[in-house]
Short mmCIF file of C-alpha atoms and ligand atoms in Angstrom, two decimals:
data_model
loop_
_atom_site.label_atom_id
_atom_site.label_comp_id
_atom_site.label_asym_id
_atom_site.label_seq_id
_atom_site.Cartn_x
_atom_site.Cartn_y
_atom_site.Cartn_z
CA MET H 1 16.47 -51.31 60.61
CA THR H 2 16.67 -53.05 57.23
CA ILE H 3 17.10 -51.06 54.02
CA SER H 4 13.84 -50.19 52.21
CA ASP H 5 11.88 -51.60 55.20
CA PRO H 6 8.27 -50.75 54.30
CA ARG H 7 6.92 -51.01 57.88
CA PRO H 8 7.64 -47.46 59.16
CA ILE H 9 6.05 -45.96 56.02
CA ARG H 10 3.28 -48.56 55.60
CA ALA H 11 0.51 -45.96 55.97
CA PHE H 12 1.61 -44.35 52.69
CA LEU H 13 1.99 -47.56 50.66
CA GLU H 14 -0.29 -49.87 48.71
CA GLU H 15 0.19 -53.65 48.61
CA ARG H 16 2.11 -53.47 45.32
CA HIS H 17 4.58 -51.06 46.93
CA VAL H 18 5.22 -53.42 49.83
CA ALA H 19 6.01 -56.19 47.33
CA LEU H 20 8.17 -53.80 45.28
CA ALA H 21 10.19 -52.77 48.36
CA SER H 22 11.52 -56.30 48.90
CA GLU H 23 11.91 -56.91 45.16
CA VAL H 24 14.09 -53.82 44.59
CA ALA H 25 16.08 -54.40 47.78
CA ALA H 26 16.86 -57.96 46.60
CA PHE H 27 17.74 -56.76 43.08
CA ALA H 28 20.03 -54.02 44.42
CA SER H 29 21.89 -56.23 46.89
CA ARG H 30 22.23 -59.13 44.43
CA GLU H 31 22.98 -57.26 41.15
CA ILE H 32 24.29 -53.81 42.05
CA ALA H 33 26.02 -53.86 45.46
CA PRO H 34 28.75 -56.37 44.46
CA ARG H 35 30.06 -54.01 41.73
CA PRO H 36 33.32 -52.37 42.91
CA GLU H 37 33.45 -48.58 43.18
CA PRO H 38 34.91 -47.15 39.92
CA ARG H 39 38.58 -46.12 40.31
CA ASP H 40 38.41 -42.88 38.32
CA ASP H 41 36.16 -40.67 36.20
CA ASP H 42 36.70 -42.71 33.02
CA SER H 43 35.60 -45.94 34.69
CA ALA H 44 32.69 -44.13 36.41
CA ARG H 45 31.48 -43.08 32.95
CA LYS H 46 31.74 -46.65 31.62
CA ASP H 47 30.06 -48.04 34.73
CA ALA H 48 27.21 -45.52 34.48
CA ARG H 49 26.43 -46.75 30.95
CA ALA H 50 26.62 -50.39 32.07
CA LEU H 51 24.37 -49.68 35.06
CA LEU H 52 21.85 -47.96 32.79
CA SER H 53 21.57 -51.06 30.60
CA GLN H 54 21.28 -53.26 33.69
CA VAL H 55 18.57 -51.29 35.53
CA GLY H 56 16.70 -50.58 32.29
CA ALA H 57 16.67 -54.23 31.19
CA ALA H 58 15.45 -55.26 34.66
CA GLY H 59 12.48 -52.87 34.32
CA ARG H 60 13.62 -50.81 37.31
CA LEU H 61 13.07 -47.51 35.43
CA ASP H 62 9.41 -48.31 34.64
CA PRO H 63 8.03 -46.30 37.62
CA ILE H 64 9.32 -43.16 35.85
CA ARG H 65 7.05 -43.87 32.86
CA SER H 66 4.04 -44.64 35.07
CA GLN H 67 4.90 -41.69 37.34
CA ASP H 68 4.41 -43.87 40.39
CA TRP H 69 6.32 -41.65 42.81
CA ARG H 70 6.25 -44.03 45.75
CA ALA H 71 7.70 -46.73 43.50
CA CYS H 72 10.36 -44.26 42.30
CA CYS H 73 11.23 -43.49 45.93
CA LEU H 74 11.44 -47.17 46.93
CA THR H 75 13.67 -47.86 43.92
CA ARG H 76 15.98 -44.92 44.63
CA GLU H 77 16.26 -45.91 48.32
CA ALA H 78 17.37 -49.42 47.37
CA LEU H 79 19.73 -48.34 44.57
CA ALA H 80 21.35 -45.57 46.64
CA ALA H 81 22.00 -47.98 49.51
CA ALA H 82 23.77 -50.35 47.12
CA SER H 83 25.53 -47.84 44.84
CA PRO H 84 25.16 -44.04 44.77
CA LEU H 85 26.25 -44.16 41.11
CA ALA H 86 23.37 -46.51 40.21
CA ASP H 87 21.04 -44.11 41.99
CA ALA H 88 22.41 -41.17 39.98
CA VAL H 89 21.73 -43.13 36.79
CA PHE H 90 18.08 -43.56 37.85
CA ALA H 91 17.81 -39.88 38.85
CA LEU H 92 19.04 -38.57 35.50
CA GLN H 93 16.75 -40.84 33.49
CA GLY H 94 13.92 -39.31 35.52
CA LEU H 95 15.07 -35.69 35.23
CA GLY H 96 15.85 -35.91 31.52
CA THR H 97 12.68 -37.79 30.58
CA LEU H 98 9.99 -36.25 32.76
CA PRO H 99 9.79 -32.97 30.83
CA ILE H 100 8.90 -35.11 27.78
CA LEU H 101 6.23 -36.97 29.76
CA LEU H 102 4.88 -33.88 31.55
CA SER H 103 4.76 -31.35 28.72
CA GLU H 104 1.21 -30.13 28.30
CA GLU H 105 1.26 -30.49 24.50
CA GLU H 106 1.69 -34.20 23.81
CA ASN H 107 4.90 -34.59 21.78
CA ALA H 108 4.57 -38.12 20.39
CA PRO H 109 7.79 -38.09 18.30
CA MET H 110 9.96 -37.14 21.30
CA ARG H 111 8.14 -39.63 23.52
CA GLU H 112 8.64 -42.46 21.04
CA ARG H 113 12.19 -41.54 20.05
CA TRP H 114 13.62 -40.68 23.48
CA ALA H 115 11.34 -41.39 26.47
CA ASP H 116 10.78 -45.04 25.58
CA ALA H 117 14.47 -45.62 24.86
CA ALA H 118 15.47 -43.87 28.11
CA ILE H 119 13.12 -45.93 30.27
CA SER H 120 14.22 -49.23 28.76
CA GLY H 121 17.86 -48.26 29.39
CA ARG H 122 18.81 -47.94 25.71
CA ALA H 123 19.38 -44.16 25.71
CA MET H 124 21.04 -42.10 28.42
CA ALA H 125 19.35 -38.83 29.42
CA ALA H 126 20.67 -35.55 30.84
CA PHE H 127 18.99 -32.43 32.24
CA ALA H 128 20.73 -29.16 31.35
CA MET H 129 19.58 -26.17 33.36
CA THR H 130 22.51 -24.80 35.42
CA GLU H 131 24.89 -22.24 33.94
CA PRO H 132 28.06 -20.58 35.21
CA GLU H 133 26.06 -17.42 36.08
CA ALA H 134 22.70 -19.10 36.78
CA GLY H 135 22.77 -21.65 39.59
CA SER H 136 20.09 -21.14 42.24
CA ASP H 137 18.88 -18.16 40.19
CA VAL H 138 17.86 -20.31 37.22
CA ALA H 139 15.79 -17.60 35.58
CA ALA H 140 19.00 -15.60 35.01
CA MET H 141 20.15 -18.11 32.39
CA GLY H 142 22.01 -16.70 29.34
CA THR H 143 21.66 -19.60 26.89
CA THR H 144 19.41 -18.47 24.06
CA ALA H 145 17.24 -20.27 21.51
CA ARG H 146 16.32 -18.06 18.57
CA ARG H 147 13.56 -19.11 16.19
CA ASP H 148 14.84 -19.56 12.64
CA GLY H 149 12.17 -20.93 10.28
CA ASP H 150 11.11 -24.37 11.43
CA SER H 151 13.99 -24.69 13.87
CA TYR H 152 15.76 -22.91 16.75
CA ARG H 153 19.42 -21.93 17.02
CA LEU H 154 20.87 -22.50 20.47
CA ASN H 155 23.87 -20.58 21.81
CA GLY H 156 25.38 -20.66 25.29
CA ALA H 157 26.98 -22.89 27.91
CA LYS H 158 25.87 -25.13 30.78
CA THR H 159 27.89 -26.32 33.77
CA LEU H 160 27.62 -29.06 36.43
CA ILE H 161 25.59 -31.26 34.08
CA SER H 162 25.32 -34.89 35.16
CA ASN H 163 25.95 -37.38 32.35
CA ALA H 164 27.62 -34.65 30.25
CA GLY H 165 29.72 -36.38 27.62
CA ILE H 166 27.98 -39.77 27.93
CA ALA H 167 24.29 -38.87 27.45
CA ASP H 168 22.50 -39.64 24.18
CA PHE H 169 20.16 -36.68 24.58
CA TYR H 170 19.95 -33.54 26.71
CA THR H 171 16.78 -31.86 27.93
CA VAL H 172 17.92 -28.26 27.64
CA PHE H 173 16.47 -25.04 29.05
CA ALA H 174 17.16 -21.90 27.01
CA SER H 175 15.72 -18.44 26.72
CA THR H 176 13.50 -17.73 23.70
CA ASP H 177 12.73 -14.24 25.07
CA PRO H 178 15.61 -12.96 27.24
CA LYS H 179 13.65 -9.84 28.33
CA ALA H 180 10.88 -12.00 29.86
CA GLY H 181 13.08 -13.73 32.51
CA GLY H 182 11.57 -17.04 33.71
CA LYS H 183 8.52 -16.54 31.45
CA GLY H 184 10.82 -16.46 28.39
CA ILE H 185 12.45 -19.86 28.95
CA SER H 186 11.66 -22.83 26.70
CA CYS H 187 12.65 -26.47 26.89
CA PHE H 188 14.19 -28.56 24.07
CA VAL H 189 15.37 -32.09 23.44
CA VAL H 190 18.90 -31.90 21.98
CA PRO H 191 20.38 -35.20 20.71
CA ALA H 192 24.09 -35.46 21.53
CA ASP H 193 25.04 -35.77 17.84
CA THR H 194 23.42 -32.43 16.86
CA PRO H 195 25.95 -30.23 14.98
CA GLY H 196 26.87 -27.23 17.17
CA PHE H 197 26.51 -29.18 20.40
CA ARG H 198 29.80 -29.78 22.25
CA PHE H 199 30.90 -31.62 25.36
CA VAL H 200 33.46 -29.14 26.73
CA ARG H 201 35.14 -30.96 29.64
CA PRO H 202 34.45 -33.29 32.54
CA GLN H 203 34.16 -31.90 36.09
CA ILE H 204 35.51 -34.41 38.62
CA LEU H 205 33.74 -35.08 41.91
CA SER H 206 35.16 -36.81 44.98
CA ALA H 207 32.42 -39.45 44.52
CA PRO H 208 31.99 -41.33 41.20
CA HIS H 209 29.45 -39.26 39.26
CA PRO H 210 29.83 -38.30 35.58
CA LEU H 211 29.56 -34.51 35.45
CA GLY H 212 30.71 -31.81 33.05
CA GLU H 213 30.30 -28.70 30.95
CA ILE H 214 28.52 -28.51 27.60
CA ALA H 215 28.16 -25.71 25.04
CA PHE H 216 25.98 -24.76 22.08
CA ALA H 217 27.29 -22.77 19.10
CA ASP H 218 24.58 -22.12 16.51
CA CYS H 219 23.20 -25.54 17.42
CA ARG H 220 20.15 -26.01 15.19
CA VAL H 221 17.28 -27.94 16.78
CA PRO H 222 13.97 -28.64 14.98
CA ALA H 223 10.96 -26.77 16.43
CA ALA H 224 9.37 -30.22 16.87
CA ASN H 225 11.95 -30.86 19.64
CA ARG H 226 10.48 -28.07 21.80
CA LEU H 227 8.60 -29.49 24.78
CA GLY H 228 5.41 -27.59 25.55
CA GLU H 229 4.65 -24.07 24.48
CA GLU H 230 7.31 -21.45 23.89
CA GLY H 231 8.01 -19.62 27.16
CA ARG H 232 6.60 -22.46 29.31
CA GLY H 233 9.92 -24.26 29.78
CA TYR H 234 10.69 -22.84 33.21
CA ALA H 235 7.28 -23.95 34.52
CA LEU H 236 7.91 -27.41 33.02
CA GLY H 237 11.32 -27.53 34.72
CA LEU H 238 9.78 -26.58 38.07
CA ARG H 239 7.06 -29.24 37.69
CA THR H 240 9.77 -31.79 36.98
CA LEU H 241 11.74 -30.74 40.06
CA ASP H 242 8.55 -30.75 42.18
CA ARG H 243 8.14 -34.44 41.34
CA MET H 244 11.80 -35.45 41.54
CA ARG H 245 12.73 -33.71 44.80
CA ALA H 246 11.04 -36.26 47.05
CA THR H 247 13.00 -38.96 45.22
CA VAL H 248 16.27 -37.14 46.07
CA GLY H 249 15.10 -37.38 49.69
CA ALA H 250 14.52 -41.11 49.13
CA ALA H 251 18.06 -41.55 47.79
CA ALA H 252 19.34 -39.77 50.91
CA CYS H 253 17.32 -42.20 53.06
CA GLY H 254 18.83 -45.17 51.21
CA MET H 255 22.37 -43.93 51.86
CA ALA H 256 21.48 -43.19 55.50
CA ALA H 257 19.90 -46.62 56.01
CA ARG H 258 22.99 -48.34 54.65
CA ALA H 259 25.21 -46.20 56.90
CA LEU H 260 23.07 -47.03 59.94
CA ALA H 261 23.19 -50.75 59.08
CA GLU H 262 26.99 -50.65 58.72
CA ALA H 263 27.35 -48.72 62.01
CA SER H 264 25.05 -51.09 63.94
CA THR H 265 26.93 -54.15 62.69
CA HIS H 266 30.25 -52.58 63.61
CA ALA H 267 29.01 -51.49 67.05
CA ARG H 268 27.90 -55.05 67.81
CA THR H 269 31.14 -56.70 66.70
CA ARG H 270 33.93 -54.24 67.54
CA ARG H 271 35.17 -54.66 71.13
CA GLN H 272 36.97 -51.95 73.10
CA PHE H 273 37.52 -51.72 76.89
CA GLY H 274 36.48 -55.37 77.11
CA LYS H 275 33.02 -55.11 75.53
CA PRO H 276 31.24 -54.39 72.24
CA LEU H 277 30.91 -50.69 71.31
CA ALA H 278 27.13 -51.24 71.26
CA GLU H 279 27.16 -51.55 75.05
CA PHE H 280 28.39 -47.97 75.51
CA GLN H 281 25.55 -45.52 76.01
CA LEU H 282 27.31 -42.79 74.01
CA ILE H 283 27.20 -45.14 71.01
CA GLN H 284 23.59 -46.15 71.72
CA GLU H 285 22.61 -42.48 71.83
CA LYS H 286 24.15 -41.93 68.38
CA LEU H 287 22.36 -44.99 66.95
CA ALA H 288 19.05 -43.84 68.44
CA ARG H 289 19.36 -40.35 66.95
CA MET H 290 20.28 -41.83 63.57
CA ALA H 291 17.20 -44.09 63.63
CA ILE H 292 14.86 -41.23 64.62
CA ASP H 293 16.26 -38.94 61.91
CA LEU H 294 15.96 -41.67 59.29
CA THR H 295 12.38 -42.56 60.19
CA ALA H 296 11.31 -38.89 60.22
CA ALA H 297 13.00 -38.35 56.85
CA ARG H 298 11.25 -41.36 55.29
CA LEU H 299 7.86 -40.18 56.60
CA LEU H 300 8.32 -36.77 54.94
CA VAL H 301 9.55 -38.37 51.70
CA TYR H 302 6.66 -40.84 51.40
CA ARG H 303 4.11 -38.23 52.48
CA SER H 304 5.24 -36.10 49.54
CA ALA H 305 5.26 -39.04 47.08
CA TRP H 306 1.82 -40.16 48.30
CA GLU H 307 0.43 -36.65 47.71
CA ALA H 308 1.85 -36.67 44.18
CA ASP H 309 0.46 -40.17 43.50
CA ARG H 310 -3.03 -39.21 44.63
CA GLY H 311 -3.02 -36.44 42.04
CA ALA H 312 -2.20 -33.29 44.02
CA PRO H 313 -1.64 -30.59 41.36
CA ARG H 314 1.43 -29.21 43.19
CA VAL H 315 3.60 -30.81 45.88
CA THR H 316 6.04 -27.92 46.08
CA LEU H 317 5.84 -27.55 49.88
CA GLU H 318 5.84 -31.29 50.66
CA ALA H 319 8.70 -32.00 48.25
CA ALA H 320 10.82 -29.11 49.55
CA MET H 321 10.35 -30.30 53.15
CA ALA H 322 11.16 -33.89 52.20
CA LYS H 323 14.30 -32.97 50.25
CA ALA H 324 15.64 -30.46 52.78
CA PHE H 325 15.07 -32.64 55.84
CA ALA H 326 16.09 -35.98 54.35
CA THR H 327 19.33 -34.77 52.76
CA GLU H 328 20.42 -32.85 55.88
CA ALA H 329 19.49 -35.82 58.10
CA ALA H 330 21.34 -38.25 55.83
CA GLN H 331 24.48 -36.13 56.07
CA ARG H 332 24.31 -36.28 59.90
CA ILE H 333 23.60 -40.03 59.86
CA VAL H 334 26.44 -40.87 57.49
CA ASP H 335 28.81 -38.67 59.49
CA ASP H 336 27.82 -40.45 62.73
CA ALA H 337 28.33 -43.81 61.03
CA VAL H 338 31.87 -42.82 60.05
CA GLN H 339 32.49 -41.77 63.69
CA ILE H 340 31.22 -45.12 65.02
CA LEU H 341 33.52 -46.98 62.64
CA GLY H 342 36.51 -44.92 63.79
CA GLY H 343 39.61 -45.18 61.58
CA ALA H 344 38.04 -47.92 59.47
CA GLY H 345 35.32 -45.44 58.52
CA VAL H 346 37.63 -43.14 56.60
CA LEU H 347 39.27 -45.84 54.49
CA VAL H 348 38.33 -45.44 50.83
CA SER H 349 37.49 -49.15 50.68
CA ASN H 350 34.83 -48.85 53.40
CA PRO H 351 31.16 -48.46 52.35
CA VAL H 352 30.61 -45.62 54.83
CA ASP H 353 33.45 -43.60 53.32
CA ARG H 354 31.87 -44.12 49.90
CA LEU H 355 28.55 -42.86 51.31
CA TYR H 356 30.27 -39.92 53.03
CA ARG H 357 31.64 -38.71 49.69
CA ALA H 358 28.37 -39.36 47.84
CA VAL H 359 25.80 -37.91 50.23
CA ARG H 360 27.21 -34.36 50.27
CA ALA H 361 26.03 -33.36 46.79
CA LEU H 362 22.40 -34.20 47.59
CA ARG H 363 22.13 -31.05 49.75
CA ILE H 364 23.14 -29.00 46.69
CA TYR H 365 21.62 -30.39 43.49
CA GLU H 366 18.00 -29.92 42.43
CA GLY H 367 17.92 -26.83 44.64
CA THR H 368 20.10 -26.31 47.71
CA THR H 369 18.78 -26.66 51.25
CA GLU H 370 18.68 -22.86 51.51
CA ILE H 371 16.51 -22.65 48.39
CA GLN H 372 14.16 -25.35 49.80
CA HIS H 373 13.89 -23.28 53.01
CA LEU H 374 13.02 -20.19 50.97
CA VAL H 375 10.33 -22.19 49.13
CA ILE H 376 8.86 -23.48 52.41
CA ALA H 377 8.90 -20.07 54.10
CA GLY H 378 7.42 -18.46 50.98
CA GLN H 379 4.50 -20.89 51.04
CA LEU H 380 3.95 -20.47 54.78
CA LEU H 381 3.96 -16.68 54.54
CA ALA H 382 1.62 -16.73 51.54
CA GLN H 383 -0.81 -18.91 53.53
CA ASP H 384 -0.67 -16.44 56.44
CA LEU H 385 -1.47 -13.58 54.07
CA ASP H 386 -4.48 -15.53 52.73
CA ARG H 387 -6.08 -15.76 56.18
C1 FAD F 401 26.73 -33.51 41.81
C2 FAD F 401 25.95 -32.44 41.13
C3 FAD F 401 25.17 -32.77 40.05
C4 FAD F 401 24.45 -31.79 39.36
N1 FAD F 401 23.73 -32.12 38.26
C5 FAD F 401 23.05 -31.16 37.58
C6 FAD F 401 22.36 -31.49 36.36
O1 FAD F 401 22.33 -32.65 35.94
N2 FAD F 401 21.72 -30.50 35.70
C7 FAD F 401 21.72 -29.20 36.13
O2 FAD F 401 21.13 -28.36 35.47
N3 FAD F 401 22.40 -28.85 37.28
C8 FAD F 401 23.06 -29.80 37.99
N4 FAD F 401 23.77 -29.48 39.12
C9 FAD F 401 23.84 -28.08 39.53
C10 FAD F 401 23.03 -27.76 40.78
O3 FAD F 401 21.65 -27.79 40.50
C11 FAD F 401 23.51 -26.41 41.31
O4 FAD F 401 24.82 -26.62 41.81
C12 FAD F 401 22.62 -25.84 42.40
O5 FAD F 401 21.37 -25.46 41.90
C13 FAD F 401 23.27 -24.64 43.09
O6 FAD F 401 23.74 -23.71 42.16
P1 FAD F 401 25.26 -23.16 42.30
O7 FAD F 401 26.16 -24.34 42.41
O8 FAD F 401 25.49 -22.22 41.18
O9 FAD F 401 25.30 -22.42 43.67
P2 FAD F 401 24.82 -20.88 43.97
O10 FAD F 401 23.47 -20.64 43.42
O11 FAD F 401 25.92 -19.96 43.58
O12 FAD F 401 24.70 -20.92 45.56
C14 FAD F 401 25.86 -20.93 46.42
C15 FAD F 401 25.36 -20.90 47.87
O13 FAD F 401 24.57 -19.72 48.08
C16 FAD F 401 23.28 -20.09 48.56
N5 FAD F 401 22.27 -19.19 48.02
C17 FAD F 401 22.01 -18.88 46.72
N6 FAD F 401 20.97 -18.04 46.64
C18 FAD F 401 20.54 -17.82 47.91
C19 FAD F 401 19.49 -17.05 48.49
N7 FAD F 401 18.64 -16.35 47.74
N8 FAD F 401 19.37 -17.06 49.84
C20 FAD F 401 20.20 -17.78 50.62
N9 FAD F 401 21.21 -18.54 50.13
C21 FAD F 401 21.37 -18.56 48.79
C22 FAD F 401 23.06 -21.51 48.07
O14 FAD F 401 22.12 -22.20 48.87
C23 FAD F 401 24.47 -22.08 48.21
O15 FAD F 401 24.67 -22.47 49.55
C24 FAD F 401 24.48 -30.46 39.82
C25 FAD F 401 25.26 -30.13 40.95
C26 FAD F 401 25.99 -31.11 41.59
C27 FAD F 401 26.82 -30.73 42.79
#
């Protein structure tokens, strides 16, 4: 199975997507895959900025602006197969920019100042929702934004924020009415050079991925930087996640496809007991399960993206299924690939080890698998009650 192969998902694609699939696969293998894995967090941060310029200049972030979700998925599949860090760069430009593009009140200044720069790769975005005491339970957030004339004053702290310390702007969720829970949350664009904003410290992952803590101390943000109405920020965040979750599934599929390709090549060439590993049925059984899991995951991912592209108002159920299944399946596939490679598979220099370290976080960010299961069950039970 080749990476970004459009054939198994052809029913969900238009002609332009089929052309895009081979274009992005060629771009990723020619321009991105040859880059060595960064040695440490400092070089990961530098590489992330360089990758942003590269993918932006090549127009690879354009599907975010056009909200072509199948194109976003095809791009993330190809990037993730070549470099999980390049995929993370794409993901954060999407997460940080979509609230600007989706907010119900058109905010032309933010769109012109930040969205355009983000999509051309000139400005790095970040999405700041999670807090030390508000992870899965986002509505429990303690960061506040108090109205003060024609601006807001932000106070609080965020943790596990991708691109913290290297982003040019942060799309920040803060409570404008703490008593109202989720209905009191608003969303703001906070440029990184705003007085009162602080990058606190990096948080180091086992895979290269710039991450860290940020804080706000009387950080004054103009009211014009608020996206959408006051108190509608949580809904805007959920709409953003609804759209982006299928693309997380796509990234998982890209990593899984690369792992399957590496495992198949190894199984054909590595000889033990006088024959290639591929001739042992226990290995064939693993490869078969990996291929079934991957195809099923891609079908769920592209079903969700297709629903979003044809204008479905909500894709909460489809996106939750796609993200939960694809990320769990990718973890199994990458793990099996490591097993097929044996000792070579756990060497840091091997692509499957790189994937093994990178794929784990996908089951956690943008809502854990457990939270996706709660969303799916909630929708199912609500449908049963409607009958
Ligand atoms: C690599 C990485 C990048 C990230 N980037 C960002 C970012 O850019 N911006 C941002 O805002 N956040 C980001 N996050 C944070 C991420 O969204 C949170 O880690 C995630 O939502 C889970 O929150 P938590 O870590 O606090 O875990 P918790 O909410 O404490 O959950 C811990 C465990 O309990 C389970 N659990 C929680 N509630 C329930 C329940 N009701 N029923 C059953 N099980 C439950 C969870 O599924 C999980 O297994 C990132 C995280 C990672 C790992």
